[in-house]
Amino acid sequence: MDYFIELFCSGLTRGSIYALIALGYTMVYGIIGLINFAHGEIYMIGAFTSFIVATVLSIYGFPLAAIVVVAGVAAAIWSSAYGYTVEKIAYKPLRHAPRLAPLISAIGMSILLQNYVLLAQTSDFLPFPELIPEFSFVEPIAHIIGSSDIVILLTTTVVMLALTFLIKFTRIGKAMRATAQDRTMALLVGINVDRVISATFIIGSALAAIGGLLIASHIGQINFAIGFIAGIKAFTAAVLGGIGSIPGAVLGSLILGLTESFATGYISSDYEDVFAFSLLVLILIFKPSGLLGKAETKKV
Amino acid sequence: MMNKSILEVSGLTMDFGGIRALDRLDLDVGPKEIVALIGPNGAGKTTFFNCLTGIYLPSAGDIRLVSPQTGKQSRLNGLKPNKITKKGVARTFQNIRLFSQMTVLENVMIGRHCRTSSLILGAILRTRRTRKEEQETIDKSYDILEKVGLSEQANEFASNLSYGAQRRLEIARALATEPFLLLLDEPAAGMNPQETADLVTLILQIRDEGHAILLIEHDMKLVMSLSDRIFVMDYGKKIAQGAPAEIRVNRAVIKAYLGEDEGPDNA
Amino acid sequence: MITVKEVKRSLLVSLWFVFLTFPLMVIKVNPYERTVSWRWRNMVYVAIGTFVITLLAKAWFARKEKRMARQQDSCHLRLPIIQRILQKPGYRNSLAVFLLGAALAFPHLFSTYQANIMTTALMYIVLGLGLNIVVGVAGLLDLGYVAFYAVGAYSYALLNLHFDLGFWTVLPIGGLLAALFGVLLGFPVLRLRGDYLAIVTLGFGEIIRLILENWNAFSKGPSGISNIPRPGFFGLEMSLDQAMIYMYYLMIGLLLVTIFVVNRLQDSRLGRAWLALREDEIACQAMGIDKTRTKLIAFSLGAFWAGLIGVIFAAKTTFVNPASFTFMESAIILSIVVLGGMGSIVGVILGALILVLLPEYLRALSEYRMLAFGAILVAMMIFKPEGLIANVRRSYCYHGKKSNTALKNDE
Ligand SMILES: Nc1ncnc2c1ncn2[C@@H]1O[C@H](COP(=O)(O)OP(=O)(O)O)[C@@H](O)[C@H]1O
Ligand SMILES: [Mg+2]
């Protein structure tokens, strides 16, 4: 039974990380209808930035609390900056191009960013500093759930609530919803669609950066390639929940996280990634609109 | 009339989420008949075409087709668009959907696709049969282009044509599929008076060659002069049907069009 | 031509990039020795590099706009020089004969080592031509192309290991098996929207690789399968050098067949349907084209070629392991098609030669190879989506007489 609960908890942890990344996919897709292949790389850049900042600060002897805050903020700022720039360079000029063009451009961006980090930094795995201390109150249940799991779950919940608030009640959030529903209409009622798109990329990137920081300190190491698999998995989660739907992305992520956790725990850990990919292929074949997405008839 | 019709639609309903775009619509078309479908913007006319040609899956209702050649009856609901085209129904699109990166002739040749059969081996080995079929495709497509008056531009890109010419190319492409029922979605939209007059001649010529035509159009002069019968829709429902003379004086129709730029009285 | 305003804007862009790249380009930490190195020089490189690139991009767009305006006046498209040569049958044929002669003489003029590199380039050309049917002509973004390549390679390795089947027997089997995989995967997923297809094929490619990596009993896992025999030639014994030159000629042969077949396919009922499908699926269906079936044919034909080259790859290296079949391999082949020009045979050949030979001969550049491939995909989409050599539409003869209008460039 303990094993089951342990798998359940680690599944939730995984799932909430996926959710932080999946939200970026789903929001961008909802607004410009593009699979942002480079989103996984934004997450990786977030992890790398927080690694660099945290290590520098710890070398210069800053206290842990300061390190965590500064590293988190830096990761969010730079990831957002990358997300914003990627949109401006690789997607904006192609907004009216044939449908294959932005996809190819997105894949190119993904490869470009991966190799940029590889060349600018290193191809080795790097040890990520321990940012989350072992809480003493966790000790009695440490065999089931660790401190970092708790921190991740809590942070994710807070971030989700903040995002919900932002989308429901703020001006930019309302503009985002309007644009997602009907871009032409949004333009007509005077919404600055370019600004909304940029905001979407920035918010999505910041969320991914937080995910990057959390997962890196949880696992304890990073390298330039972590974004690729994480990206596909988060995308799977977004599709599972129904791409374009924000609650869907969270639900899909939790389901994917739990599935992976149980499958690796009870079946085999060799095929960890195969489970996710197979799930992706199966959903797209049998229910491409996902769990919470609505099947739309394209207007002709 | 009923038992001779080639298209019989009954109770056709189409829902999009909460919106009911078609509401229990009945309609029929007889052989070699020109039938017009009119109604204000957003009435559901294009949606009707989309259901008929299998692009949308209707929520309820029945679409039956009777081939005038064989007399065979078939139900179109749930068939894929290409199957319906093969059965002899072809259409044009209101928002022109030509293959703009292909030449005018090639656009028409695409229409021949469902009446030809060569595949991989034929293409690679270029057998005598394939070559014959290919030449036939070219010749027939060229003939159709001559009919609609586009043979001069056969090797231009479709995107380089004028608006009116693009509409005619849409018709040519549809004709290439050898339909017995041709659906035209606002064929005169954006045409100047001269082009519209040519279009009327073309539609009559197509009818005389044995095709039945179902036509969506806002140009009332064209509709009144061409149609044998007219169906009028508003908010997804049929509000009137009859000969042009009847429709012209129908109160419901006049009411539906009140406030529209081009009411039926302008005819 | 360059205004002060543009220079100012470029400066701002360059400043932005200095900020953007600051943590990753400038700081480098060593977490073990706990040291930090500040690489300020990189900052200068970034500043200058982005400034120049921005200015160049602005100039490019300005030029393009001017050219568009001019074209609208004259309505006569001016073709690039390569295309003008390609369109004159006389020039084209003599160029083809010359290239064929050069290709045949190549192993005798240069070393076997060079011939070996050329063989690799030829393999990529054929892979590119295969993927070109799928992506370039039919417009299906297949990101798992390498999976079919792996199917071919492993068919030869395994069929040879277990049943002792020879190269020439497995060559068609490998191709057909890959095509079968294409049909099995394509049948359910080709109904999907284009971007979903891209990600499903990507996932499928990864699944195949992961299975090869983990299913030791079947594929011998990450260590792979070695001692795969080279192709035989009527039982003749060959030295290593001879075997390599033999491979070279074999690839030349296969390339010629491929060009012939792809050319004929493109110029056929099927080829037209593919092109039309790439442009507008709904209009295609309304014209009576069976969307799924037509796509499936393109998809599995592409897979067939990947399978063939897979078998040849296994025979050439005499060793296969899963590491040869990563997503990056698919990305390279995609870059070849995109750089050369989607749908254009000459373009794909040129693209493959550039992308395979350049890093091979400029060793200093090979480190930046993947970076460049990514950049090429983005830059081509933005600056020159039709590729280096655009596909050309042909005109037809009707009623036996040739049309009087000249060929038009597909731009
Ligand atoms: N794919 C679709 N999804 C949602 N609503 C649609 C779709 N297609 C059409 N509609 C709606 O159906 C109604 C009828 O539209 P349409 O058939 O295009 O009208 P018409 O051609 O008569 O001008 C409109 O309210 C339109 O918004
Ligand atoms: Mg309409």
Coordinates of C-alpha atoms in Angstrom, one line a residue, chain C:
Chain C
M1 CA 20.0 52.5 -48.7
I2 CA 20.4 52.0 -45.0
T3 CA 18.9 54.9 -43.1
V4 CA 19.9 56.2 -39.7
K5 CA 16.6 55.0 -38.3
E6 CA 17.4 51.4 -39.4
V7 CA 20.8 51.5 -37.8
K8 CA 19.3 52.7 -34.6
R9 CA 16.7 50.0 -34.6
S10 CA 19.4 47.4 -35.3
L11 CA 21.4 48.7 -32.4
L12 CA 18.4 48.3 -30.1
V13 CA 17.9 44.7 -31.3
S14 CA 21.5 44.0 -30.7
L15 CA 21.3 45.4 -27.2
W16 CA 18.3 43.2 -26.6
F17 CA 20.2 40.1 -27.6
V18 CA 23.1 41.1 -25.4
F19 CA 20.7 41.1 -22.5
L20 CA 19.0 37.9 -23.7
T21 CA 22.2 35.9 -24.2
F22 CA 23.9 37.2 -21.1
P23 CA 23.5 34.3 -18.6
L24 CA 24.1 31.6 -21.1
M25 CA 26.8 33.2 -23.3
V26 CA 28.8 35.1 -20.7
I27 CA 28.6 33.2 -17.5
K28 CA 30.0 29.8 -17.2
V29 CA 30.1 28.0 -13.9
N30 CA 32.1 25.0 -12.8
P31 CA 29.9 23.4 -10.2
Y32 CA 32.6 21.0 -9.1
E33 CA 35.4 23.4 -8.6
R34 CA 33.0 26.1 -7.7
T35 CA 34.5 28.7 -10.0
V36 CA 32.9 31.2 -12.3
S37 CA 34.3 32.4 -15.6
W38 CA 33.0 35.6 -17.1
R39 CA 33.3 35.4 -20.9
W40 CA 32.9 39.1 -21.8
R41 CA 34.3 38.5 -25.2
N42 CA 31.2 36.5 -26.2
M43 CA 29.1 39.6 -25.4
V44 CA 30.9 41.6 -28.0
Y45 CA 30.5 38.8 -30.6
V46 CA 26.7 38.7 -29.9
A47 CA 26.4 42.4 -30.1
I48 CA 28.2 42.7 -33.4
G49 CA 26.7 39.5 -34.9
T50 CA 23.1 40.4 -34.2
F51 CA 23.6 44.0 -35.4
V52 CA 24.9 42.8 -38.7
I53 CA 22.3 40.1 -39.1
T54 CA 19.5 42.6 -38.3
L55 CA 20.8 45.0 -40.9
L56 CA 21.1 42.3 -43.5
A57 CA 17.6 41.0 -42.8
K58 CA 16.2 44.5 -43.2
A59 CA 18.0 45.0 -46.5
W60 CA 16.8 41.6 -47.7
F61 CA 13.1 42.5 -47.0
A62 CA 13.5 45.9 -48.6
R63 CA 15.0 44.3 -51.7
K64 CA 12.2 41.7 -51.9
E65 CA 9.6 44.3 -51.6
K66 CA 11.1 46.3 -54.4
R67 CA 11.3 43.2 -56.6
M68 CA 7.7 42.4 -55.9
A69 CA 6.7 45.9 -57.0
R70 CA 8.7 45.6 -60.2
Q71 CA 7.1 42.3 -61.0
Q72 CA 3.7 43.7 -60.7
D73 CA 4.4 46.2 -63.4
S74 CA 5.9 43.9 -65.9
C75 CA 4.0 40.7 -65.0
H76 CA 6.9 38.8 -66.4
L77 CA 8.6 36.7 -63.8
R78 CA 12.3 36.7 -64.0
L79 CA 13.6 33.3 -63.2
P80 CA 16.9 32.8 -61.3
I81 CA 19.8 31.7 -63.5
I82 CA 19.8 28.1 -62.5
Q83 CA 16.2 27.7 -63.4
R84 CA 16.7 29.4 -66.7
I85 CA 19.4 26.8 -67.5
L86 CA 17.2 24.0 -66.3
Q87 CA 14.4 25.0 -68.6
K88 CA 16.3 24.9 -71.8
P89 CA 16.3 21.3 -72.7
G90 CA 19.6 21.6 -74.5
Y91 CA 21.4 23.1 -71.5
R92 CA 19.7 20.8 -69.1
N93 CA 20.6 17.6 -71.0
S94 CA 24.3 18.6 -71.4
L95 CA 24.4 19.6 -67.7
A96 CA 23.0 16.2 -66.8
V97 CA 25.4 14.3 -69.0
F98 CA 28.3 16.3 -67.6
L99 CA 27.2 15.6 -64.0
L100 CA 26.7 12.0 -64.6
G101 CA 30.2 11.7 -66.2
A102 CA 31.7 13.5 -63.3
A103 CA 29.9 11.2 -60.8
L104 CA 31.0 8.1 -62.6
A105 CA 34.6 9.2 -62.8
F106 CA 34.7 10.5 -59.2
P107 CA 36.1 7.4 -57.4
H108 CA 38.9 7.2 -60.0
L109 CA 39.8 10.8 -59.7
F110 CA 39.7 11.0 -55.9
S111 CA 40.5 8.7 -53.1
T112 CA 38.3 5.9 -51.8
Y113 CA 37.9 8.0 -48.7
Q114 CA 36.4 10.7 -50.8
A115 CA 34.2 8.2 -52.6
N116 CA 33.0 7.0 -49.2
I117 CA 32.0 10.5 -48.2
M118 CA 30.2 10.9 -51.5
T119 CA 28.3 7.7 -50.9
T120 CA 27.0 9.1 -47.7
A121 CA 26.0 12.3 -49.5
L122 CA 24.2 10.2 -52.1
M123 CA 22.3 8.3 -49.4
Y124 CA 21.1 11.6 -48.0
I125 CA 20.1 12.8 -51.4
V126 CA 17.9 9.7 -51.9
L127 CA 16.5 10.0 -48.3
G128 CA 15.8 13.7 -49.1
L129 CA 14.0 12.7 -52.3
G130 CA 12.0 10.2 -50.4
L131 CA 11.0 12.7 -47.7
N132 CA 10.4 15.2 -50.5
I133 CA 7.5 13.2 -51.7
V134 CA 5.9 13.3 -48.3
V135 CA 6.8 16.8 -47.1
G136 CA 7.6 18.7 -50.2
V137 CA 5.0 17.3 -52.6
A138 CA 2.1 16.1 -50.4
G139 CA 2.7 18.6 -47.6
L140 CA 2.7 16.1 -44.8
L141 CA 5.2 17.0 -42.1
D142 CA 6.7 13.7 -41.2
L143 CA 9.1 14.1 -38.3
G144 CA 9.6 10.4 -37.7
Y145 CA 11.1 9.7 -41.1
V146 CA 14.1 8.1 -39.5
A147 CA 11.9 5.4 -38.0
F148 CA 11.4 3.9 -41.5
Y149 CA 15.1 4.2 -42.1
A150 CA 15.6 2.2 -38.9
V151 CA 13.1 -0.4 -40.0
G152 CA 15.1 -0.9 -43.2
A153 CA 18.5 -1.1 -41.4
Y154 CA 17.3 -3.5 -38.7
S155 CA 15.5 -5.7 -41.3
Y156 CA 18.8 -6.3 -43.0
A157 CA 20.7 -6.7 -39.7
L158 CA 18.1 -9.1 -38.2
L159 CA 17.1 -11.1 -41.3
N160 CA 20.8 -11.6 -42.0
L161 CA 21.6 -12.6 -38.4
H162 CA 18.7 -15.1 -38.1
F163 CA 18.0 -16.3 -41.6
D164 CA 21.3 -15.5 -43.3
L165 CA 19.5 -13.6 -46.0
G166 CA 21.7 -11.6 -48.4
F167 CA 21.7 -7.9 -49.2
W168 CA 19.9 -8.2 -52.6
T169 CA 17.1 -10.3 -51.0
V170 CA 16.6 -8.0 -48.1
L171 CA 16.8 -4.7 -50.1
P172 CA 13.2 -5.0 -51.4
I173 CA 12.0 -6.7 -48.2
G174 CA 13.4 -3.8 -46.1
G175 CA 11.7 -1.2 -48.4
L176 CA 8.4 -3.1 -48.3
L177 CA 8.5 -3.6 -44.5
A178 CA 9.2 0.1 -44.0
A179 CA 6.3 0.9 -46.4
L180 CA 4.1 -1.5 -44.4
F181 CA 5.0 0.4 -41.2
G182 CA 4.1 3.6 -43.1
V183 CA 0.7 2.2 -43.9
L184 CA 0.1 0.9 -40.4
L185 CA 1.0 4.2 -38.8
G186 CA -0.4 6.4 -41.6
F187 CA -3.8 4.8 -41.7
P188 CA -5.0 6.1 -38.4
V189 CA -3.0 9.3 -38.2
L190 CA -3.4 10.7 -41.7
R191 CA -6.9 11.8 -40.9
L192 CA -5.5 14.2 -38.4
R193 CA -4.6 17.9 -38.8
G194 CA -1.2 18.6 -40.2
D195 CA 0.4 19.6 -36.9
Y196 CA -0.9 16.6 -35.1
L197 CA 0.6 14.4 -37.8
A198 CA 3.9 16.1 -37.2
I199 CA 3.9 15.3 -33.5
V200 CA 2.6 11.8 -33.8
T201 CA 5.3 10.9 -36.3
L202 CA 7.8 12.4 -34.0
G203 CA 6.5 10.3 -31.2
F204 CA 6.4 7.2 -33.4
G205 CA 10.0 7.7 -34.3
E206 CA 11.0 7.9 -30.7
I207 CA 9.0 4.8 -29.8
I208 CA 10.8 2.8 -32.5
R209 CA 14.2 4.0 -31.2
L210 CA 13.3 3.3 -27.6
I211 CA 12.1 -0.2 -28.4
L212 CA 15.3 -0.9 -30.3
E213 CA 17.3 0.4 -27.4
N214 CA 15.4 -1.5 -24.7
W215 CA 14.3 -4.8 -26.2
N216 CA 17.6 -6.6 -25.9
A217 CA 16.3 -10.0 -26.9
F218 CA 15.1 -8.6 -30.2
S219 CA 17.6 -6.0 -31.2
K220 CA 20.5 -6.5 -28.9
G221 CA 19.9 -3.1 -27.3
P222 CA 22.2 -0.1 -27.4
S223 CA 25.2 -2.2 -28.3
G224 CA 23.6 -2.9 -31.7
I225 CA 24.3 -5.6 -34.3
S226 CA 27.7 -5.9 -36.0
N227 CA 29.3 -7.9 -38.7
I228 CA 26.6 -7.2 -41.2
P229 CA 27.9 -8.3 -44.6
R230 CA 28.5 -5.8 -47.4
P231 CA 26.5 -6.3 -50.6
G232 CA 27.8 -9.1 -52.8
F233 CA 28.5 -9.0 -56.5
F234 CA 27.8 -12.4 -58.0
G235 CA 29.8 -14.0 -55.2
L236 CA 32.9 -12.0 -56.2
E237 CA 35.5 -11.5 -53.4
M238 CA 36.2 -7.8 -52.9
S239 CA 38.8 -5.9 -51.0
L240 CA 37.5 -3.1 -48.6
D241 CA 38.4 -0.5 -51.2
Q242 CA 36.6 -2.3 -54.0
A243 CA 33.6 -2.8 -51.8
M244 CA 33.4 0.9 -51.0
I245 CA 33.7 1.8 -54.6
Y246 CA 31.0 -0.8 -55.4
M247 CA 28.8 0.8 -52.8
Y248 CA 29.4 4.1 -54.5
Y249 CA 28.2 2.9 -57.9
L250 CA 25.3 1.1 -56.3
M251 CA 24.2 4.4 -54.8
I252 CA 24.6 6.2 -58.1
G253 CA 22.4 3.6 -59.6
L254 CA 19.8 3.9 -56.9
L255 CA 19.8 7.7 -57.2
L256 CA 19.2 7.6 -60.9
V257 CA 16.3 5.2 -60.4
T258 CA 14.9 7.4 -57.6
I259 CA 15.1 10.6 -59.7
F260 CA 13.4 8.8 -62.6
V261 CA 10.6 7.5 -60.4
V262 CA 10.1 10.6 -58.4
N263 CA 10.0 12.7 -61.5
R264 CA 7.4 10.5 -63.1
L265 CA 5.3 10.4 -60.0
Q266 CA 5.3 14.2 -59.6
D267 CA 4.2 14.5 -63.2
S268 CA 1.2 12.3 -63.0
R269 CA -2.4 12.1 -61.8
L270 CA -1.2 11.1 -58.4
G271 CA 1.4 13.9 -58.2
R272 CA -1.1 16.5 -59.1
A273 CA -3.4 15.2 -56.4
W274 CA -0.6 15.5 -53.9
L275 CA 0.1 19.1 -54.8
A276 CA -3.5 20.0 -54.6
L277 CA -3.9 18.3 -51.3
R278 CA -1.0 20.3 -50.0
E279 CA -2.8 23.5 -50.9
D280 CA -6.4 22.8 -49.9
E281 CA -7.7 19.5 -48.5
I282 CA -11.4 20.5 -48.5
A283 CA -11.4 21.7 -52.1
C284 CA -9.6 18.4 -53.0
Q285 CA -12.2 16.3 -51.3
A286 CA -14.9 18.3 -53.0
M287 CA -13.1 17.4 -56.3
G288 CA -13.4 13.7 -55.5
I289 CA -10.0 13.0 -54.2
D290 CA -9.8 10.4 -51.5
K291 CA -7.7 12.4 -49.0
T292 CA -6.7 9.6 -46.7
R293 CA -5.8 7.2 -49.5
T294 CA -3.8 9.7 -51.5
K295 CA -1.9 10.8 -48.4
L296 CA -1.3 7.2 -47.4
I297 CA 0.3 6.5 -50.8
A298 CA 2.7 9.4 -50.4
F299 CA 3.5 8.5 -46.8
S300 CA 4.3 4.9 -47.5
L301 CA 6.2 5.6 -50.7
G302 CA 8.4 7.9 -48.7
A303 CA 8.8 5.2 -46.1
F304 CA 9.7 2.7 -48.8
W305 CA 12.7 4.8 -49.8
A306 CA 13.8 5.3 -46.3
G307 CA 13.6 1.5 -45.9
L308 CA 15.8 1.0 -48.9
I309 CA 18.4 3.4 -47.8
G310 CA 18.2 1.8 -44.3
V311 CA 19.3 -1.5 -45.8
I312 CA 22.1 0.1 -47.7
F313 CA 23.2 2.0 -44.5
A314 CA 23.4 -1.3 -42.6
A315 CA 25.4 -2.8 -45.4
K316 CA 27.7 0.2 -45.7
T317 CA 28.6 0.5 -42.1
T318 CA 28.3 -3.2 -41.4
F319 CA 26.9 -2.2 -38.0
V320 CA 23.7 -0.8 -36.7
N321 CA 22.6 0.5 -33.3
P322 CA 19.8 2.7 -32.2
A323 CA 22.0 5.8 -31.8
S324 CA 22.0 6.3 -35.6
F325 CA 18.2 6.8 -35.6
T326 CA 17.5 9.8 -33.4
F327 CA 15.2 12.6 -34.1
M328 CA 18.2 14.7 -35.2
E329 CA 18.6 12.5 -38.2
S330 CA 15.0 13.2 -39.2
A331 CA 15.7 16.9 -38.7
I332 CA 18.8 16.7 -41.0
I333 CA 16.8 15.1 -43.8
L334 CA 14.0 17.7 -43.3
S335 CA 16.6 20.5 -43.5
I336 CA 17.8 19.1 -46.8
V337 CA 14.3 19.2 -48.3
V338 CA 13.5 22.7 -46.9
L339 CA 16.8 24.2 -47.9
G340 CA 16.8 22.7 -51.4
G341 CA 13.2 23.6 -52.2
M342 CA 10.1 21.6 -51.3
G343 CA 9.0 19.6 -54.2
S344 CA 12.0 20.3 -56.3
I345 CA 14.3 17.4 -57.3
V346 CA 17.3 19.5 -58.3
G347 CA 16.8 21.5 -55.1
V348 CA 16.9 18.5 -52.9
I349 CA 20.1 17.2 -54.5
L350 CA 21.7 20.6 -54.0
G351 CA 20.5 20.8 -50.5
A352 CA 21.9 17.4 -49.5
L353 CA 25.2 18.1 -51.1
I354 CA 25.5 21.4 -49.2
L355 CA 24.4 20.1 -45.9
V356 CA 26.4 16.8 -46.0
L357 CA 29.6 17.9 -47.7
L358 CA 30.1 21.3 -46.1
P359 CA 30.5 20.1 -42.5
E360 CA 32.5 17.2 -43.8
Y361 CA 35.1 19.4 -45.6
L362 CA 35.0 22.3 -43.2
R363 CA 35.8 20.4 -40.0
A364 CA 35.9 23.6 -38.1
L365 CA 32.2 24.1 -38.9
S366 CA 31.1 20.6 -38.0
E367 CA 30.6 21.6 -34.3
Y368 CA 28.1 24.1 -35.4
R369 CA 26.3 21.6 -37.7
M370 CA 23.1 21.1 -35.8
L371 CA 22.9 24.7 -34.8
A372 CA 23.1 25.6 -38.5
F373 CA 20.4 23.1 -39.4
G374 CA 18.0 24.6 -36.9
A375 CA 18.9 28.1 -38.2
I376 CA 18.4 27.0 -41.8
L377 CA 14.9 25.7 -41.0
V378 CA 13.9 29.0 -39.4
A379 CA 15.7 31.3 -41.9
M380 CA 14.4 29.5 -45.0
M381 CA 10.8 29.8 -43.8
I382 CA 11.2 33.5 -43.2
F383 CA 13.4 34.5 -46.1
K384 CA 13.0 32.0 -48.9
P385 CA 10.2 29.5 -48.2
E386 CA 10.4 28.1 -51.7
G387 CA 13.9 26.9 -51.1
L388 CA 17.1 27.5 -53.1
I389 CA 15.5 26.0 -56.3
A390 CA 11.8 26.4 -56.5
N391 CA 9.7 23.8 -58.0
V392 CA 8.5 24.6 -61.5
R393 CA 5.1 23.9 -62.8
R394 CA 4.9 22.6 -66.3
S395 CA 2.5 23.4 -69.1
Y396 CA 0.8 20.8 -71.1
C397 CA 0.0 20.1 -74.8
Y398 CA -3.6 19.8 -75.7
H399 CA -5.1 18.3 -78.8
G400 CA -1.5 17.6 -79.7
K401 CA -0.4 21.2 -80.0
K402 CA 2.0 22.8 -77.6
S403 CA 0.8 25.8 -75.7
N404 CA 2.4 29.1 -76.6
T405 CA 2.8 30.4 -73.1
A406 CA 6.1 29.8 -71.5
L407 CA 6.7 27.8 -68.3
K408 CA 6.0 29.7 -65.1
N409 CA 8.0 29.9 -62.0
D410 CA 6.3 28.6 -58.9
E411 CA 6.8 31.4 -56.4

